[in-house]
Amino acid sequence: METLYHQTNKQIQEVQSLMGNLEKTDRQSVYLLENELQARIDQIFNHLERLEILASKEPPNRRQNAKLRVDQLKYDVQHLRTALQNFQHRRYAREAQDREREELMSRTFTTNDADTSIPIDETLQLNSNLHNAHRGMDDLLGSGSSILNGLRDQRSTLKGTHKKMLDVANMLGLSNTVMRLIERRATQDKFIMIGGMLLTCVFMFLVIRYLG
């Protein structure tokens, strides 16, 4: 097991060294390097399968340590395989962008080209949608402002009514219990009004954020 372990560990170090050359390799040679790396990684996984079998056959006092060493090698090679796949994905994306750019640069347009009407129509539709959204937002802000003004007017009215009721109660000589009931109701109305204002502000904020 020791011989195969050290051989596999050396192969992992060699793959790590080759991985550093991916970014520096030209486009024609990078495919060959990727294939070589993939072949080496596959070979390492084959060695790891053999090492797992050998580790399970180790004496009980050495078995756990042997499995930990194999797991560490497996973690290292999985990390290398993921790094290679990420590099390939980035290369595919760059090549796709280059192809699209070349196709766009090599394409010739005429004034009657039917394809040119598609972006123009999409742009007009987008501008129309944005205009409608802004207009709806202005209407919503206006409605919210009217609601807040109405709530403020209701508050002033409630304060005036409360004061008049207290004056009338004092004139009629009502009991303290009735007075406390009147004051409690006024306090409740105040909290209801404040809650309504807060809910209206939250609703306006959410709508503005969504439309934005």
PDB file of C-alpha atoms in Angstrom, residues 39-169:
ATOM      1  CA  ALA A  39      -6.189  11.312 -18.294  1.00  0.00           C
ATOM      2  CA  ARG A  40      -3.906  11.741 -15.281  1.00  0.00           C
ATOM      3  CA  ILE A  41      -6.823  12.549 -13.000  1.00  0.00           C
ATOM      4  CA  ASP A  42      -8.699   9.456 -14.181  1.00  0.00           C
ATOM      5  CA  GLN A  43      -5.622   7.339 -13.489  1.00  0.00           C
ATOM      6  CA  ILE A  44      -5.352   8.800  -9.981  1.00  0.00           C
ATOM      7  CA  PHE A  45      -8.974   7.880  -9.274  1.00  0.00           C
ATOM      8  CA  ASN A  46      -8.229   4.307 -10.359  1.00  0.00           C
ATOM      9  CA  HIS A  47      -5.326   4.226  -7.902  1.00  0.00           C
ATOM     10  CA  LEU A  48      -7.562   5.591  -5.161  1.00  0.00           C
ATOM     11  CA  GLU A  49     -10.059   2.788  -5.663  1.00  0.00           C
ATOM     12  CA  ARG A  50      -7.218   0.300  -5.235  1.00  0.00           C
ATOM     13  CA  LEU A  51      -5.928   2.167  -2.167  1.00  0.00           C
ATOM     14  CA  GLU A  52      -9.372   2.066  -0.526  1.00  0.00           C
ATOM     15  CA  ILE A  53      -9.406  -1.713  -0.870  1.00  0.00           C
ATOM     16  CA  LEU A  54      -5.900  -2.002   0.546  1.00  0.00           C
ATOM     17  CA  ALA A  55      -6.720   0.358   3.439  1.00  0.00           C
ATOM     18  CA  SER A  56      -9.685  -1.803   4.432  1.00  0.00           C
ATOM     19  CA  LYS A  57      -7.325  -4.778   4.686  1.00  0.00           C
ATOM     20  CA  GLU A  58      -4.873  -3.035   7.000  1.00  0.00           C
ATOM     21  CA  PRO A  59      -4.590  -4.248  10.623  1.00  0.00           C
ATOM     22  CA  PRO A  60      -7.194  -2.686  12.963  1.00  0.00           C
ATOM     23  CA  ASN A  61      -4.644  -0.466  14.684  1.00  0.00           C
ATOM     24  CA  ARG A  62      -3.554   1.052  11.332  1.00  0.00           C
ATOM     25  CA  ARG A  63      -6.797   0.893   9.350  1.00  0.00           C
ATOM     26  CA  GLN A  64      -8.279   4.212  10.471  1.00  0.00           C
ATOM     27  CA  ASN A  65      -5.084   6.129   9.745  1.00  0.00           C
ATOM     28  CA  ALA A  66      -4.763   4.472   6.331  1.00  0.00           C
ATOM     29  CA  LYS A  67      -8.333   5.464   5.410  1.00  0.00           C
ATOM     30  CA  LEU A  68      -7.683   9.061   6.482  1.00  0.00           C
ATOM     31  CA  ARG A  69      -4.609   9.246   4.248  1.00  0.00           C
ATOM     32  CA  VAL A  70      -6.590   7.900   1.278  1.00  0.00           C
ATOM     33  CA  ASP A  71      -9.438  10.330   1.959  1.00  0.00           C
ATOM     34  CA  GLN A  72      -6.963  13.214   1.902  1.00  0.00           C
ATOM     35  CA  LEU A  73      -5.664  12.109  -1.491  1.00  0.00           C
ATOM     36  CA  LYS A  74      -9.225  11.792  -2.750  1.00  0.00           C
ATOM     37  CA  TYR A  75     -10.044  15.321  -1.548  1.00  0.00           C
ATOM     38  CA  ASP A  76      -6.961  16.717  -3.316  1.00  0.00           C
ATOM     39  CA  VAL A  77      -7.725  15.077  -6.662  1.00  0.00           C
ATOM     40  CA  GLN A  78     -11.406  16.068  -6.506  1.00  0.00           C
ATOM     41  CA  HIS A  79     -10.296  19.651  -5.995  1.00  0.00           C
ATOM     42  CA  LEU A  80      -8.042  19.363  -9.059  1.00  0.00           C
ATOM     43  CA  ARG A  81     -10.833  17.913 -11.169  1.00  0.00           C
ATOM     44  CA  THR A  82     -13.175  20.740 -10.147  1.00  0.00           C
ATOM     45  CA  ALA A  83     -10.526  23.324 -11.001  1.00  0.00           C
ATOM     46  CA  LEU A  84     -10.033  21.749 -14.438  1.00  0.00           C
ATOM     47  CA  GLN A  85     -13.791  21.749 -15.100  1.00  0.00           C
ATOM     48  CA  ASN A  86     -14.076  25.398 -14.057  1.00  0.00           C
ATOM     49  CA  PHE A  87     -11.254  26.333 -16.409  1.00  0.00           C
ATOM     50  CA  GLN A  88     -12.943  24.472 -19.277  1.00  0.00           C
ATOM     51  CA  HIS A  89     -16.252  26.231 -18.603  1.00  0.00           C
ATOM     52  CA  ARG A  90     -14.559  29.637 -18.667  1.00  0.00           C
ATOM     53  CA  ARG A  91     -12.792  28.716 -21.908  1.00  0.00           C
ATOM     54  CA  TYR A  92     -16.058  27.585 -23.513  1.00  0.00           C
ATOM     55  CA  ALA A  93     -17.687  30.884 -22.517  1.00  0.00           C
ATOM     56  CA  ARG A  94     -14.807  32.946 -23.943  1.00  0.00           C
ATOM     57  CA  GLU A  95     -14.849  31.003 -27.205  1.00  0.00           C
ATOM     58  CA  ALA A  96     -18.622  31.452 -27.524  1.00  0.00           C
ATOM     59  CA  GLN A  97     -18.247  35.203 -26.998  1.00  0.00           C
ATOM     60  CA  ASP A  98     -15.470  35.356 -29.578  1.00  0.00           C
ATOM     61  CA  ARG A  99     -17.598  33.515 -32.132  1.00  0.00           C
ATOM     62  CA  GLU A 100     -20.563  35.813 -31.544  1.00  0.00           C
ATOM     63  CA  ARG A 101     -18.332  38.866 -31.851  1.00  0.00           C
ATOM     64  CA  GLU A 102     -16.825  37.610 -35.108  1.00  0.00           C
ATOM     65  CA  GLU A 103     -20.266  36.816 -36.530  1.00  0.00           C
ATOM     66  CA  LEU A 104     -21.495  40.281 -35.612  1.00  0.00           C
ATOM     67  CA  MET A 105     -18.463  41.993 -37.097  1.00  0.00           C
ATOM     68  CA  SER A 106     -18.631  39.981 -40.324  1.00  0.00           C
ATOM     69  CA  ARG A 107     -22.349  40.523 -40.811  1.00  0.00           C
ATOM     70  CA  THR A 108     -23.454  43.286 -43.200  1.00  0.00           C
ATOM     71  CA  PHE A 109     -26.707  45.161 -42.727  1.00  0.00           C
ATOM     72  CA  THR A 110     -28.796  46.963 -45.303  1.00  0.00           C
ATOM     73  CA  THR A 111     -31.455  49.583 -44.826  1.00  0.00           C
ATOM     74  CA  ASN A 112     -34.135  47.048 -45.732  1.00  0.00           C
ATOM     75  CA  ASP A 113     -32.750  44.246 -43.565  1.00  0.00           C
ATOM     76  CA  ALA A 114     -35.735  42.703 -41.833  1.00  0.00           C
ATOM     77  CA  ASP A 115     -33.657  41.665 -38.829  1.00  0.00           C
ATOM     78  CA  THR A 116     -32.922  45.274 -37.914  1.00  0.00           C
ATOM     79  CA  SER A 117     -36.598  45.900 -37.201  1.00  0.00           C
ATOM     80  CA  ILE A 118     -36.581  43.418 -34.318  1.00  0.00           C
ATOM     81  CA  PRO A 119     -34.244  45.347 -31.995  1.00  0.00           C
ATOM     82  CA  ILE A 120     -35.971  48.601 -32.896  1.00  0.00           C
ATOM     83  CA  ASP A 121     -39.399  47.164 -32.078  1.00  0.00           C
ATOM     84  CA  GLU A 122     -38.116  45.714 -28.821  1.00  0.00           C
ATOM     85  CA  THR A 123     -36.588  49.069 -27.860  1.00  0.00           C
ATOM     86  CA  LEU A 124     -39.815  50.918 -28.589  1.00  0.00           C
ATOM     87  CA  GLN A 125     -41.796  48.403 -26.565  1.00  0.00           C
ATOM     88  CA  LEU A 126     -39.362  48.714 -23.660  1.00  0.00           C
ATOM     89  CA  ASN A 127     -39.596  52.514 -23.705  1.00  0.00           C
ATOM     90  CA  SER A 128     -43.383  52.294 -23.769  1.00  0.00           C
ATOM     91  CA  ASN A 129     -43.411  49.931 -20.802  1.00  0.00           C
ATOM     92  CA  LEU A 130     -41.064  52.184 -18.838  1.00  0.00           C
ATOM     93  CA  HIS A 131     -43.231  55.216 -19.611  1.00  0.00           C
ATOM     94  CA  ASN A 132     -46.356  53.382 -18.418  1.00  0.00           C
ATOM     95  CA  ALA A 133     -44.563  52.250 -15.276  1.00  0.00           C
ATOM     96  CA  HIS A 134     -43.451  55.794 -14.421  1.00  0.00           C
ATOM     97  CA  ARG A 135     -46.931  57.127 -15.072  1.00  0.00           C
ATOM     98  CA  GLY A 136     -48.436  54.454 -12.823  1.00  0.00           C
ATOM     99  CA  MET A 137     -45.908  55.306 -10.134  1.00  0.00           C
ATOM    100  CA  ASP A 138     -46.838  58.999 -10.318  1.00  0.00           C
ATOM    101  CA  ASP A 139     -50.520  58.107  -9.985  1.00  0.00           C
ATOM    102  CA  LEU A 140     -49.762  55.880  -7.030  1.00  0.00           C
ATOM    103  CA  LEU A 141     -47.721  58.586  -5.323  1.00  0.00           C
ATOM    104  CA  GLY A 142     -50.548  61.030  -5.846  1.00  0.00           C
ATOM    105  CA  SER A 143     -53.067  58.609  -4.354  1.00  0.00           C
ATOM    106  CA  GLY A 144     -50.787  57.935  -1.390  1.00  0.00           C
ATOM    107  CA  SER A 145     -50.348  61.631  -0.780  1.00  0.00           C
ATOM    108  CA  SER A 146     -54.110  62.121  -0.826  1.00  0.00           C
ATOM    109  CA  ILE A 147     -54.552  59.290   1.662  1.00  0.00           C
ATOM    110  CA  LEU A 148     -51.966  60.757   4.025  1.00  0.00           C
ATOM    111  CA  ASN A 149     -53.607  64.180   3.804  1.00  0.00           C
ATOM    112  CA  GLY A 150     -56.960  62.582   4.564  1.00  0.00           C
ATOM    113  CA  LEU A 151     -55.526  60.805   7.595  1.00  0.00           C
ATOM    114  CA  ARG A 152     -54.027  64.045   8.869  1.00  0.00           C
ATOM    115  CA  ASP A 153     -57.404  65.770   8.433  1.00  0.00           C
ATOM    116  CA  GLN A 154     -59.100  62.939  10.322  1.00  0.00           C
ATOM    117  CA  ARG A 155     -56.590  63.319  13.118  1.00  0.00           C
ATOM    118  CA  SER A 156     -57.334  67.033  13.395  1.00  0.00           C
ATOM    119  CA  THR A 157     -61.056  66.306  13.379  1.00  0.00           C
ATOM    120  CA  LEU A 158     -60.707  63.657  16.083  1.00  0.00           C
ATOM    121  CA  LYS A 159     -58.646  65.998  18.244  1.00  0.00           C
ATOM    122  CA  GLY A 160     -61.279  68.717  17.865  1.00  0.00           C
ATOM    123  CA  THR A 161     -64.118  66.293  18.614  1.00  0.00           C
ATOM    124  CA  HIS A 162     -62.272  64.957  21.628  1.00  0.00           C
ATOM    125  CA  LYS A 163     -61.832  68.449  23.000  1.00  0.00           C
ATOM    126  CA  LYS A 164     -65.498  69.289  22.448  1.00  0.00           C
ATOM    127  CA  MET A 165     -66.600  66.086  24.153  1.00  0.00           C
ATOM    128  CA  LEU A 166     -64.455  66.890  27.151  1.00  0.00           C
ATOM    129  CA  ASP A 167     -65.928  70.385  27.321  1.00  0.00           C
ATOM    130  CA  VAL A 168     -69.454  69.006  27.098  1.00  0.00           C
ATOM    131  CA  ALA A 169     -68.680  66.354  29.691  1.00  0.00           C
TER     132      ALA A 169
END
